Amino acid sequence: FYHMDLYGSKERFDIFPEEPSGQEDRSLGDTRKESALSSEKFQRSQEAGYDLEKEVAELAKMYGLDEDREKELELLGGHLEMVESRWPPARTEEAGSQGSIYNASKSSSPVKDQSQSTKQQGFPGEASQDEDQSKARAEDEAERHTWSREGLSSGGMSDEWSSQAVSEEEEAANVFCSTCKMPIRAFDKLFGEHKDHEVAQLPSAVESEREEIHKNMCKLEEQIAQMENFASHLEEIFITVEENFGRQEQNFEAHYNDAVQVLAQKYEEQLEALGEEKRQKLEALYGQLVSCGERLDTCKELTDTTQELYLENDKANFMKTFFFPYNYRLEEFLKKEVDLELSTLPDFEERVIDFSEVEQLMNSINTIPAPCAPVINPQAPNAATGTSLRVCWGLFSDDTVECYQLCYKPVSNEKHSDEQAEHTLKVKETYCTITNLLPNTQYEFWVSALNASGISPPSERAVYVTAPSPPTIKSKKIRSCENAALVCWESRDINPVDSYMVELSKLTDEENGDIITESIVGIPNCEVLIHLQPTQSYRICVRALNLGGSSERSEPVLIHTTGTYFCLNEDTAHPLLAILDDGFTIACDELENPECDLPVYDNSFTRCIGILGSLIPFPGKHYWEVEVEEDTEYRIGVAFENTPRHGYLGANNSSWCMRHIITPSRHKYEFLHSGMTPDVRITVAPRRIGILLDYENCRLSFFNADIGQHLYAFNSHFQHYVHPCFVLETPGILRIHTGIAIPPWTAL
């Protein structure tokens, strides 16, 4: 198959085999002959009644398409119809011949394939058949080539149609091959190499690929962010290395100067000691030399004197006068010991220089001083959860730090707060996240810096506080109407919190789920009155807040503004009155002694077996229904909070109620307020009673909800908000239904 727009421009001819050089320079006469030949073929195709759909069917049969491919044929048929609709109308006979030639070329393609397959099988006479078919194809291609040049030169095909043909090729790919991951045409799915491949519609494939690309782009953005953070970290490391090098260089230079100074001092000390030793040796030798000289002089003097006396005097005179005195002098002189040993040796003692101090200095070249005390930061906003805290600090000095020692303990208001257990952590960074803490609890932190030389003094102590625990919403005490809701909750923390925040999500049918429509902040107490929109459903969550941040969301509750919702106050119930599991059905089994000795609450009814519903604190209209039994006596209505618990409802001016009494003759209905009732007769006993409370119009109405009948209405000014009230005067059951939209017949 060759698509029609392959012939739209001259550049498209590159896909065909090149013709021999002898055929390139054709004469104008040959060209006209080929044009006429193509016109004849077109006429023959018209006479044969050419049908495009028939050709498609023949091609499907030729390729053995089964019934499972009918949908693909329908897709192909639609595409061919699109092609036919975009084919320009024939303006001349030559234009008509163009269509015939194109169709002929299309039909020749399977024949070509068939001939090739026949050739591969090796049937007899295949060489001659292939040669004839090759000649025929060459003639067809030459005719198409001639037609294209004639159409372009003579205006047979307009420029507008040419651009349309080119654009048609671009739009031809209308399905996507999932196997080859490329757009293809329907023709290729039926007859091309994509015949057995899985395909999909092009728009859905584009959307799928677009989503995949979007996912990959998100992953790429995450990787880029990670790499940017890592690059920033590397830059910080580079700066830290430079700073540490500068500090180490200064430290080495200082220690080197100290070592040189110590060595110079040692040299001077040793040199001075050596000079002192020399002086002492010389002085000792000199003294010994002087003493020796003096003795020699004395010896010479004695010798000379002895000789003179002996020679000048005769022997008798010498012996008589000089011998004994002079001899005594010589004996005394000779008695003196003569020191002939050296007083000092010429050698100097070996002096060993003490290099221990120098060694200490040399060893301390790589030793850095103990760091200064860090500065702990105050608690940052949103730095806490209910069980964790992120503590940060800084070191405003050039000291080298290997790690930090973080200590903390819970803050206690008790006298023996020092007995609280301290916890210690060692971290490398100037921040740390501490986990497994108690919610809404204050902790005291301090930090010290450590290196090889020691530990710094501790920082100033800082107090951090964990976030509160999620509050617990009291779902049974929620009251709501068509335009407001009163939500109550309780805190799970021992310590008080700063405030609360309520988040409202309006439930919709959109795919994105619920949408946060409003957040109410700064709520000091454990309840809030919220204004809502009628006939909507809301999901409400509560968060507790303190200096540490906000807690996690509480468990959500659903509120519907289709009608008025209230609950029953169990602490007001008479001891003989039971509330069933659904919370809105009350029952009583015995009434022999209503004033029994069973334990009662301070707020409970003691005389009538009744119960109050929760307060309805919303202005406007409120409607609920009570399902009753025909043989049960009861009272239903509304009452103030301070209505007497030891009396009967309707017997005072703080309650309004409808009473049902069974008499021997009939069912009697009374509408009581301050003990008075009008004379009202009801013929149809109601089984489901509707009560409409209208604060604005000061009206309380009762209806037979089964038939939409108005029974009675109290017109009274309600000075305060009221409670629904329910009383059983005989054993039986009352079923209360809330959240009901106000029926339209109540306005009649």
XYZ file of C-alpha atoms in Angstrom:
748
model
C 0.000 0.000 0.000
C 1.161 3.496 -0.849
C -0.731 6.300 0.706
C -2.222 8.831 -1.683
C -0.366 11.829 -0.267
C 2.954 10.262 -1.201
C 2.355 11.817 -4.606
C 1.636 15.274 -3.263
C 5.125 16.731 -3.771
C 8.222 16.036 -5.767
C 10.263 15.189 -2.670
C 8.044 12.132 -2.112
C 9.491 10.389 -5.180
C 12.634 9.508 -3.259
C 10.936 6.404 -1.898
C 10.709 4.833 -5.396
C 13.621 3.086 -7.113
C 15.690 5.365 -9.330
C 14.952 5.027 -13.045
C 17.741 4.316 -15.554
C 19.490 7.370 -16.914
C 18.174 6.645 -20.383
C 14.633 7.172 -19.212
C 15.209 10.422 -17.325
C 15.131 12.660 -20.440
C 11.766 11.864 -21.832
C 10.299 13.760 -24.654
C 7.150 15.752 -24.442
C 5.495 13.328 -26.838
C 6.226 10.334 -24.633
C 4.803 12.194 -21.666
C 1.564 12.892 -23.492
C 1.320 9.246 -24.521
C 1.678 8.124 -20.899
C -1.004 10.623 -19.876
C -3.362 9.258 -22.455
C -2.600 5.711 -21.306
C -3.469 6.618 -17.737
C -6.761 8.158 -18.958
C -7.652 4.910 -20.665
C -6.961 2.929 -17.482
C -9.166 5.298 -15.533
C -11.987 4.833 -18.005
C -11.609 1.051 -17.822
C -11.818 1.190 -14.035
C -14.986 3.245 -14.253
C -16.526 0.827 -16.717
C -15.650 -2.077 -14.441
C -17.626 -0.369 -11.680
C -14.783 0.042 -9.234
C -15.949 -0.126 -5.632
C -13.640 0.784 -2.746
C -15.477 -1.296 -0.170
C -15.421 -4.267 -2.497
C -11.701 -3.927 -2.862
C -11.303 -3.819 0.931
C -13.355 -6.993 1.249
C -11.256 -8.710 -1.409
C -8.069 -7.657 0.335
C -9.375 -8.948 3.680
C -10.250 -12.253 2.054
C -6.869 -12.431 0.357
C -5.057 -11.945 3.672
C -7.230 -14.443 5.496
C -8.852 -12.105 8.015
C -11.286 -13.973 10.296
C -14.464 -12.771 11.922
C -12.591 -11.498 14.988
C -11.120 -8.697 12.877
C -14.486 -7.175 11.877
C -14.042 -4.268 14.247
C -10.705 -3.465 12.664
C -12.321 -3.564 9.210
C -14.953 -1.115 10.425
C -12.175 1.167 11.649
C -10.430 0.834 8.284
C -13.652 1.489 6.397
C -14.223 4.673 8.379
C -10.699 5.805 7.638
C -11.146 5.110 3.926
C -14.369 7.091 3.919
C -12.442 9.966 5.439
C -9.830 9.626 2.708
C -12.532 9.629 -0.020
C -14.205 12.672 1.482
C -10.913 14.558 1.438
C -10.031 13.544 -2.159
C -10.635 16.576 -4.390
C -13.308 16.420 -7.075
C -12.081 15.588 -10.539
C -11.790 18.733 -12.629
C -10.565 17.074 -15.777
C -10.187 13.679 -17.223
C -6.610 13.668 -16.085
C -7.680 14.209 -12.496
C -10.014 11.250 -12.804
C -7.247 9.171 -14.219
C -5.211 10.121 -11.164
C -7.701 8.375 -8.865
C -7.775 5.358 -11.150
C -4.015 5.151 -11.146
C -3.877 5.459 -7.349
C -6.493 2.745 -6.902
C -4.737 0.555 -9.370
C -1.496 1.057 -7.527
C -3.158 0.125 -4.260
C -4.615 -3.029 -5.697
C -1.305 -3.953 -7.223
C 0.435 -4.037 -3.857
C -1.055 -7.304 -2.635
C -0.477 -8.790 -6.049
C 3.127 -7.809 -5.667
C 3.284 -9.455 -2.275
C 1.606 -12.521 -3.666
C 4.032 -12.691 -6.540
C 6.950 -12.401 -4.169
C 5.607 -15.206 -2.013
C 5.124 -17.307 -5.154
C 8.667 -16.571 -6.172
C 9.965 -17.668 -2.821
C 8.088 -20.963 -3.100
C 9.826 -21.641 -6.412
C 6.963 -22.538 -8.786
C 7.770 -23.272 -12.440
C 7.791 -20.263 -14.717
C 8.312 -17.872 -11.871
C 11.096 -16.024 -13.654
C 8.926 -14.994 -16.584
C 6.069 -13.978 -14.297
C 8.347 -11.841 -12.164
C 9.801 -10.185 -15.243
C 6.342 -9.318 -16.611
C 5.191 -7.989 -13.267
C 8.332 -5.877 -12.884
C 7.749 -4.332 -16.272
C 4.142 -3.590 -15.397
C 5.119 -1.950 -12.123
C 7.783 0.121 -13.858
C 5.205 1.349 -16.395
C 2.708 2.227 -13.621
C 5.336 4.133 -11.664
C 6.412 5.980 -14.784
C 2.805 6.919 -15.474
C 2.329 8.167 -11.925
C 5.534 10.139 -12.141
C 4.431 11.716 -15.416
C 1.000 12.517 -14.052
C 2.492 14.173 -10.979
C 4.774 16.392 -13.044
C 1.980 17.274 -15.418
C -0.329 18.049 -12.511
C 2.244 20.263 -10.856
C 3.157 22.065 -14.094
C -0.252 22.440 -15.696
C -2.238 23.099 -12.530
C -4.066 19.753 -12.607
C -3.473 19.585 -8.838
C -3.783 22.935 -7.099
C -1.437 24.124 -4.392
C -4.290 23.933 -1.953
C -4.864 20.242 -2.664
C -1.144 19.578 -2.436
C -0.968 21.034 1.079
C -4.091 19.112 1.950
C -2.466 15.883 0.826
C 0.606 16.586 2.892
C -1.445 17.407 5.949
C -3.461 14.244 5.361
C -0.310 12.181 5.698
C 0.385 13.805 9.044
C -3.139 12.971 10.231
C -3.143 9.481 8.808
C -1.795 7.839 12.002
C -4.970 7.317 13.980
C -4.110 4.299 16.144
C -1.198 3.486 18.429
C 0.770 0.244 18.329
C 1.405 -0.776 21.943
C 3.953 -3.382 20.867
C 6.170 -1.081 18.796
C 5.356 2.051 20.835
C 4.598 4.157 17.762
C 1.535 5.668 16.016
C 0.375 3.794 12.921
C -2.459 3.864 10.429
C -5.378 1.512 10.372
C -4.050 0.105 7.078
C -0.858 -0.968 8.829
C -2.843 -2.788 11.503
C -4.807 -4.763 8.908
C -2.234 -5.428 6.211
C 1.175 -4.245 7.416
C 3.800 -5.449 9.804
C 1.633 -4.453 12.791
C -1.041 -6.973 11.857
C -0.646 -9.134 14.987
C 0.282 -6.304 17.356
C -1.865 -4.872 20.105
C -3.224 -1.410 19.275
C -5.114 1.305 21.115
C -6.912 4.487 20.211
C -4.468 7.302 19.652
C -6.085 9.801 22.113
C -6.098 7.246 24.944
C -2.520 6.255 24.153
C -1.480 9.898 24.150
C -3.199 10.454 27.492
C -1.536 7.351 28.969
C 1.894 8.409 27.737
C 1.269 11.911 29.008
C 0.515 10.582 32.492
C 3.650 8.431 32.368
C 5.732 11.418 31.307
C 4.168 13.478 34.095
C 5.107 10.817 36.656
C 8.640 10.675 35.326
C 8.850 14.461 35.385
C 7.777 14.459 39.031
C 10.431 11.881 39.823
C 12.940 13.963 37.900
C 11.988 17.071 39.857
C 12.420 15.150 43.114
C 15.824 13.957 41.967
C 16.766 17.504 40.969
C 15.725 18.761 44.397
C 17.767 16.031 46.062
C 20.800 16.817 43.925
C 20.441 20.540 44.628
C 20.279 19.852 48.352
C 23.293 17.587 48.071
C 25.163 20.242 46.077
C 24.350 22.814 48.758
C 25.605 20.387 51.369
C 28.814 19.912 49.369
C 29.293 23.667 49.201
C 28.908 23.859 52.970
C 31.464 21.064 53.350
C 33.855 22.941 51.069
C 33.522 26.058 53.214
C 33.916 23.994 56.391
C 37.108 22.398 55.032
C 38.558 25.832 54.258
C 37.652 27.126 57.700
C 39.066 24.064 59.442
C 42.264 24.328 57.404
C 42.671 27.971 58.410
C 42.148 27.128 62.067
C 44.547 24.185 61.921
C 47.157 26.307 60.159
C 46.922 28.987 62.820
C 47.036 26.350 65.531
C 50.123 24.690 63.985
C 51.913 28.008 63.604
C 51.191 28.945 67.212
C 52.427 25.589 68.498
C 55.502 25.747 66.274
C 56.409 29.178 67.624
C 55.933 27.900 71.148
C 58.175 24.920 70.460
C 60.910 27.112 68.954
C 60.697 29.450 71.907
C 61.030 26.557 74.347
C 64.031 25.203 72.442
C 65.737 28.625 72.498
C 65.102 28.886 76.211
C 66.516 25.414 76.799
C 69.602 26.338 74.771
C 70.218 29.478 76.764
C 69.756 27.635 80.035
C 72.176 24.864 79.075
C 74.729 27.302 77.720
C 74.609 29.342 80.906
C 75.023 26.204 83.051
C 78.009 25.133 80.978
C 79.693 28.533 81.421
C 79.128 28.369 85.162
C 80.775 24.978 85.335
C 83.779 26.285 83.380
C 84.159 29.210 85.773
C 84.029 26.961 88.779
C 86.679 24.629 87.343
C 89.019 27.473 86.483
C 88.609 29.097 89.896
C 89.359 25.806 91.667
C 92.471 25.176 89.569
C 93.655 28.715 90.027
C 93.280 28.523 93.802
C 95.147 25.232 93.874
C 97.875 26.743 91.701
C 98.264 29.759 94.009
C 98.463 27.534 97.088
C 101.123 25.402 95.436
C 103.200 28.462 94.564
C 103.026 29.808 98.115
C 104.232 26.472 99.544
C 107.080 26.396 97.067
C 108.127 29.857 98.155
C 108.070 28.808 101.809
C 110.128 25.725 101.096
C 112.755 27.761 99.204
C 112.876 30.331 102.031
C 113.438 27.643 104.647
C 116.140 26.016 102.567
C 118.016 29.251 101.983
C 117.733 30.262 105.652
C 119.025 26.883 106.835
C 122.049 27.025 104.573
C 122.941 30.580 105.638
C 122.760 29.751 109.346
C 124.806 26.615 108.936
C 127.523 28.257 106.902
C 127.858 31.536 108.877
C 128.057 30.000 112.398
C 130.402 27.444 113.772
C 129.044 24.125 114.711
C 128.996 24.687 118.429
C 127.249 28.005 118.176
C 124.834 26.572 115.542
C 123.911 23.692 117.684
C 123.642 25.838 120.774
C 121.774 28.758 119.382
C 119.788 27.801 116.146
C 119.428 24.076 115.936
C 116.565 23.424 118.240
C 114.282 26.426 117.297
C 114.888 26.152 113.628
C 114.565 22.440 113.615
C 111.228 22.713 115.404
C 110.039 25.160 112.694
C 111.043 22.694 109.975
C 109.255 19.863 111.691
C 106.094 21.893 112.073
C 106.175 22.908 108.385
C 106.715 19.354 107.266
C 103.824 18.188 109.379
C 101.470 20.077 107.074
C 100.005 17.782 104.371
C 100.691 18.723 100.831
C 97.607 18.318 98.425
C 99.091 17.104 95.195
C 95.814 15.988 93.609
C 93.817 18.087 91.168
C 90.892 19.856 92.714
C 88.819 19.468 89.511
C 88.956 17.442 86.346
C 89.203 19.013 82.918
C 86.272 17.023 81.555
C 82.786 18.440 81.697
C 79.904 16.317 82.843
C 77.453 14.995 80.267
C 74.403 17.219 80.200
C 71.094 15.690 79.023
C 68.606 18.222 77.694
C 65.032 17.626 78.870
C 62.901 17.596 75.722
C 59.726 16.439 77.460
C 58.186 19.871 77.342
C 59.087 20.202 73.694
C 57.628 16.794 73.016
C 54.437 17.823 74.709
C 54.304 20.889 72.556
C 55.006 18.876 69.441
C 52.356 16.371 70.372
C 49.876 19.120 71.061
C 50.230 20.648 67.601
C 47.127 18.713 66.487
C 45.403 19.258 69.793
C 42.719 21.915 69.765
C 41.272 23.681 72.749
C 37.978 22.641 74.269
C 35.078 24.411 72.553
C 32.986 27.177 73.973
C 29.442 26.634 75.195
C 26.807 26.383 72.406
C 23.722 28.569 72.299
C 20.426 26.674 72.244
C 17.625 28.194 70.183
C 14.113 28.817 71.461
C 11.389 26.543 70.166
C 10.445 27.240 66.557
C 6.820 27.216 65.365
C 5.512 23.846 64.229
C 8.674 22.129 65.525
C 6.724 19.672 67.654
C 4.275 16.835 67.365
C 2.439 15.028 70.079
C 5.384 12.693 70.675
C 8.447 14.468 69.220
C 10.410 17.719 69.376
C 12.978 19.233 67.028
C 15.669 21.076 69.008
C 18.197 23.389 67.318
C 21.291 25.182 68.612
C 24.358 26.999 67.307
C 28.064 27.507 68.042
C 29.096 31.134 67.615
C 32.869 30.549 67.641
C 35.604 29.050 65.477
C 36.106 26.092 67.777
C 36.349 22.651 66.242
C 33.573 20.336 67.404
C 33.396 16.605 66.887
C 29.903 16.096 68.272
C 27.328 17.532 70.636
C 25.864 16.142 73.797
C 22.174 16.943 74.191
C 20.531 16.452 77.566
C 16.857 16.800 78.433
C 14.317 15.968 81.089
C 10.621 16.685 81.619
C 9.731 19.816 83.532
C 7.829 19.116 86.722
C 6.074 21.557 89.016
C 6.634 19.298 91.992
C 9.180 20.069 94.684
C 11.401 17.129 93.810
C 11.762 18.040 90.138
C 15.495 17.278 90.222
C 14.643 13.620 90.607
C 13.318 13.489 87.055
C 15.400 11.161 84.908
C 17.789 12.898 82.538
C 18.361 11.608 79.029
C 21.538 12.161 77.007
C 22.057 11.950 73.269
C 25.157 12.475 71.130
C 24.585 14.001 67.696
C 26.794 15.302 64.898
C 24.543 18.080 63.636
C 23.309 21.229 65.323
C 19.785 19.859 65.519
C 18.079 16.752 66.784
C 14.569 15.299 66.740
C 13.667 13.597 70.005
C 10.880 11.014 69.862
C 8.836 8.933 72.305
C 7.801 11.974 74.333
C 4.568 12.678 76.178
C 1.971 14.914 74.522
C 1.457 18.476 75.754
C 4.428 18.198 78.122
C 7.248 20.651 78.785
C 10.838 19.456 78.489
C 14.054 21.182 79.522
C 17.003 20.966 77.111
C 20.676 21.913 77.333
C 23.596 21.059 75.065
C 27.419 20.847 75.252
C 30.066 20.644 72.523
C 32.795 17.996 72.500
C 36.169 17.519 70.806
C 39.418 15.678 71.525
C 40.438 18.221 74.148
C 37.288 17.913 76.220
C 33.720 19.096 76.648
C 32.435 22.638 76.704
C 30.338 24.153 79.471
C 26.606 23.466 79.041
C 24.424 25.968 77.278
C 21.615 27.881 78.890
C 18.589 25.684 79.443
C 15.608 26.052 77.129
C 12.075 24.780 77.676
C 10.267 23.102 74.788
C 6.723 21.773 74.785
C 5.231 18.949 72.735
C 2.027 19.354 70.764
C -1.235 18.234 72.376
C -2.993 14.963 71.795
C -5.900 14.925 69.350
C -9.151 15.827 71.113
C -12.051 13.399 71.325
C -15.313 14.638 69.854
C -18.405 13.734 71.851
C -20.486 12.475 68.972
C -23.485 11.728 71.184
C -23.647 15.319 72.369
C -23.535 16.970 68.945
C -26.604 19.036 68.147
C -27.355 20.446 64.736
C -30.073 21.934 62.579
C -30.388 23.073 58.990
C -28.013 26.015 59.346
C -25.862 25.398 62.438
C -24.253 22.779 64.645
C -22.991 22.716 68.218
C -19.923 20.468 68.482
C -18.475 19.366 71.836
C -15.247 17.536 72.581
C -12.879 16.766 75.425
C -9.123 17.056 75.789
C -7.001 13.961 76.316
C -4.141 15.899 77.928
C -3.540 16.490 81.604
C -2.037 19.921 81.031
C -4.278 22.606 79.589
C -3.931 23.676 75.958
C -3.929 27.192 74.549
C -6.828 26.897 72.098
C -8.617 24.643 69.632
C -9.183 24.700 65.882
C -12.141 23.161 64.046
C -11.798 22.070 60.401
C -14.876 21.611 58.231
C -14.937 19.541 55.059
C -17.996 19.702 52.851
C -18.718 16.273 51.389
C -19.350 16.383 47.671
C -19.642 13.907 44.807
C -16.511 15.208 43.134
C -13.604 12.895 42.412
C -11.281 14.877 44.655
C -13.349 13.990 47.714
C -14.012 16.407 50.495
C -12.771 19.985 50.358
C -11.737 22.066 53.335
C -14.201 24.916 53.279
C -13.484 26.586 56.601
C -11.189 26.504 59.625
C -12.280 28.087 62.889
C -9.340 29.026 65.112
C -8.859 30.523 68.562
C -11.582 28.489 70.282
C -10.879 28.684 74.049
C -13.389 26.077 75.243
C -14.305 22.535 74.314
C -17.367 23.447 72.260
C -18.200 25.698 69.342
C -21.308 26.813 67.478
C -20.738 26.541 63.717
C -22.909 28.115 61.036
C -23.496 25.741 58.113
C -25.397 25.569 54.854
C -28.712 23.682 54.634
C -29.053 20.226 53.074
C -25.331 19.539 53.176
C -23.079 16.932 54.766
C -19.946 17.929 56.625
C -16.993 16.094 58.071
C -15.702 17.896 61.152
C -12.347 17.444 62.890
C -10.816 19.231 65.876
C -7.174 20.075 66.625
C -5.683 21.255 69.912
C -3.001 23.968 69.854
C -0.271 25.130 72.202
C 3.158 26.756 71.876
C 4.520 23.576 70.358
C 2.044 23.526 67.486
C -1.163 21.773 66.629
C -2.154 18.223 67.382
C -3.176 15.654 64.853
C -6.780 15.690 63.684
C -9.333 14.091 65.899
C -11.486 11.271 64.654
C -13.926 12.927 62.242
C -17.671 13.080 62.763
C -20.359 13.503 60.136
C -22.978 16.208 60.458
C -25.972 16.452 58.145
C -27.895 19.701 57.900
C -31.087 18.093 56.623
C -32.871 18.640 59.920
C -32.456 18.992 63.668
C -30.292 16.501 65.550
C -30.177 16.136 69.300
C -29.450 13.390 71.795
C -30.978 12.246 75.087
C -29.493 13.414 78.396
C -29.041 10.233 80.383
C -28.425 12.123 83.610
C -32.022 13.426 83.500
C -33.627 9.994 83.022
C -35.826 8.454 85.712
C -34.287 5.242 87.172
C -37.113 3.114 85.716
C -36.554 4.497 82.219
C -34.202 2.585 79.920
C -32.435 3.942 76.837
C -31.885 1.278 74.195
C -28.695 0.795 72.194
C -29.646 3.121 69.348
C -29.737 6.018 71.822
C -33.132 7.262 70.597
C -35.541 4.626 71.924
C -36.804 4.770 75.520
C -38.691 2.002 77.268
C -40.303 1.289 80.607
C -41.341 -2.116 81.878
C -42.986 -1.367 85.232
C -44.732 1.563 86.835
C -45.908 0.129 90.172
C -43.821 2.506 92.266
C -42.433 5.428 90.271
C -41.102 7.002 93.470
C -38.787 4.053 94.129
C -35.612 3.995 96.126
C -33.330 3.424 93.131
C -30.276 5.683 92.930
C -30.931 8.809 90.952
C -28.807 11.655 89.684
C -29.205 15.168 90.978
C -30.714 16.163 87.656
C -33.003 13.138 87.212
C -36.804 13.079 87.206
C -38.201 11.543 90.361
C -41.969 11.646 89.912
C -42.725 11.208 86.209
C -40.810 8.555 84.276
C -39.316 10.978 81.817
C -36.146 12.227 80.189
C -34.978 15.437 78.546
C -33.246 15.735 75.241
C -30.232 17.951 74.783
C -30.761 21.696 74.527
C -31.710 23.095 71.114
C -29.677 26.303 71.117
C -30.339 27.389 67.534
C -32.886 30.005 66.490
C -35.305 29.196 63.696
C -37.465 26.144 63.105
C -36.789 22.640 64.405
C -38.684 19.476 63.639
C -38.583 15.925 65.007
C -40.979 13.023 65.230
C -41.939 10.511 67.906
C -43.230 7.055 67.065
C -45.781 5.895 69.679
C -47.842 2.811 70.369
C -51.599 3.021 70.464
C -51.972 1.414 73.901
C -49.225 3.487 75.566
C -49.860 6.607 77.618
C -47.208 9.265 77.240
C -46.303 12.946 77.324
C -44.111 14.595 74.705
C -43.171 18.229 74.188
C -40.531 20.733 75.294
C -39.357 22.164 78.625
C -36.910 24.663 80.038
C -33.688 23.525 81.654
C -35.000 24.478 85.116
C -38.281 22.612 84.881
C -38.974 20.857 88.226
C -37.753 17.251 88.268
C -40.154 16.225 91.058
C -43.297 17.326 89.193
C -45.150 16.383 86.022
C -44.423 17.859 82.630
C -47.139 20.231 81.484
C -48.261 20.918 85.039
C -46.047 24.034 85.323
C -45.272 27.122 83.293
C -41.840 25.810 82.217
C -43.047 22.938 80.041
C -45.426 22.388 77.117
C -46.517 18.885 76.188
C -49.058 16.688 74.451
C -50.533 13.927 76.642
C -52.216 10.706 75.582
C -54.616 8.996 78.021
C -56.631 5.828 77.458
C -60.125 6.003 78.957
C -62.767 3.273 78.897
C -64.645 5.142 76.195
C -61.924 6.628 73.983
C -58.379 7.828 73.487
C -58.007 11.232 75.054
C -55.439 13.806 74.036
C -54.480 16.823 76.142
C -52.164 19.730 75.360
C -50.887 20.845 78.734
C -49.169 24.016 79.901
C -49.423 25.223 83.530
C -51.822 22.330 84.134
C -54.412 23.602 81.623
C -55.533 22.055 78.368
C -57.964 23.119 75.639
C -60.889 20.969 74.615
C -59.502 19.211 71.545
C -60.907 16.016 70.097
C -58.759 13.894 67.763
C -60.601 11.286 65.777
C -57.620 9.532 64.165
C -55.140 8.280 66.754
C -51.654 9.312 65.590
C -48.957 6.650 65.506
C -46.195 9.063 64.468
C -46.346 12.542 65.963
C -44.442 15.430 64.403
C -43.296 18.323 66.609
C -42.362 21.674 65.084
C -40.593 24.215 67.317
C -40.517 27.739 65.877
C -38.451 30.083 68.059
C -38.946 33.132 65.870
C -42.752 32.876 65.713
C -43.053 31.669 69.346
C -44.974 28.602 68.314
C -44.927 24.909 69.205
C -47.023 22.720 66.877
C -48.030 19.056 66.939
C -48.945 17.025 63.832
C -50.164 13.605 62.880
C -47.195 12.853 60.622
C -48.837 9.834 59.021
C -51.589 11.918 57.398
C -50.087 15.408 57.653
C -52.817 16.608 60.019
C -52.270 19.586 62.333
C -53.303 18.679 65.873
C -52.617 21.709 68.066
C -50.222 24.650 68.471
C -48.998 26.518 71.556
C -48.361 30.224 71.070
C -45.925 31.157 73.779
C -42.882 33.375 74.091
C -39.907 31.174 74.845
C -37.614 33.263 76.987
C -34.891 30.632 76.864
C -33.886 27.774 74.652
C -35.784 24.573 75.423
C -35.178 20.810 75.675
C -37.322 18.149 74.033
C -38.993 16.033 76.723
C -40.461 12.537 76.731
C -42.486 10.750 79.456
C -43.972 7.233 79.668
C -46.984 6.931 81.979
C -47.596 3.269 81.212
C -45.185 0.506 80.199
C -44.255 0.907 76.568
C -41.757 2.290 74.064
C -41.197 5.680 72.456
C -38.963 5.988 69.369
C -37.517 9.426 68.612
C -36.545 10.335 65.044
C -34.254 13.327 64.442
C -32.558 14.805 61.399
C -35.804 14.997 59.454
C -36.387 17.808 57.008
C -39.392 19.957 57.801
C -42.320 18.563 55.780
C -44.002 21.053 53.476
C -47.449 20.356 54.911
C -46.413 21.943 58.227
C -46.712 25.366 56.577
C -50.329 24.825 55.544
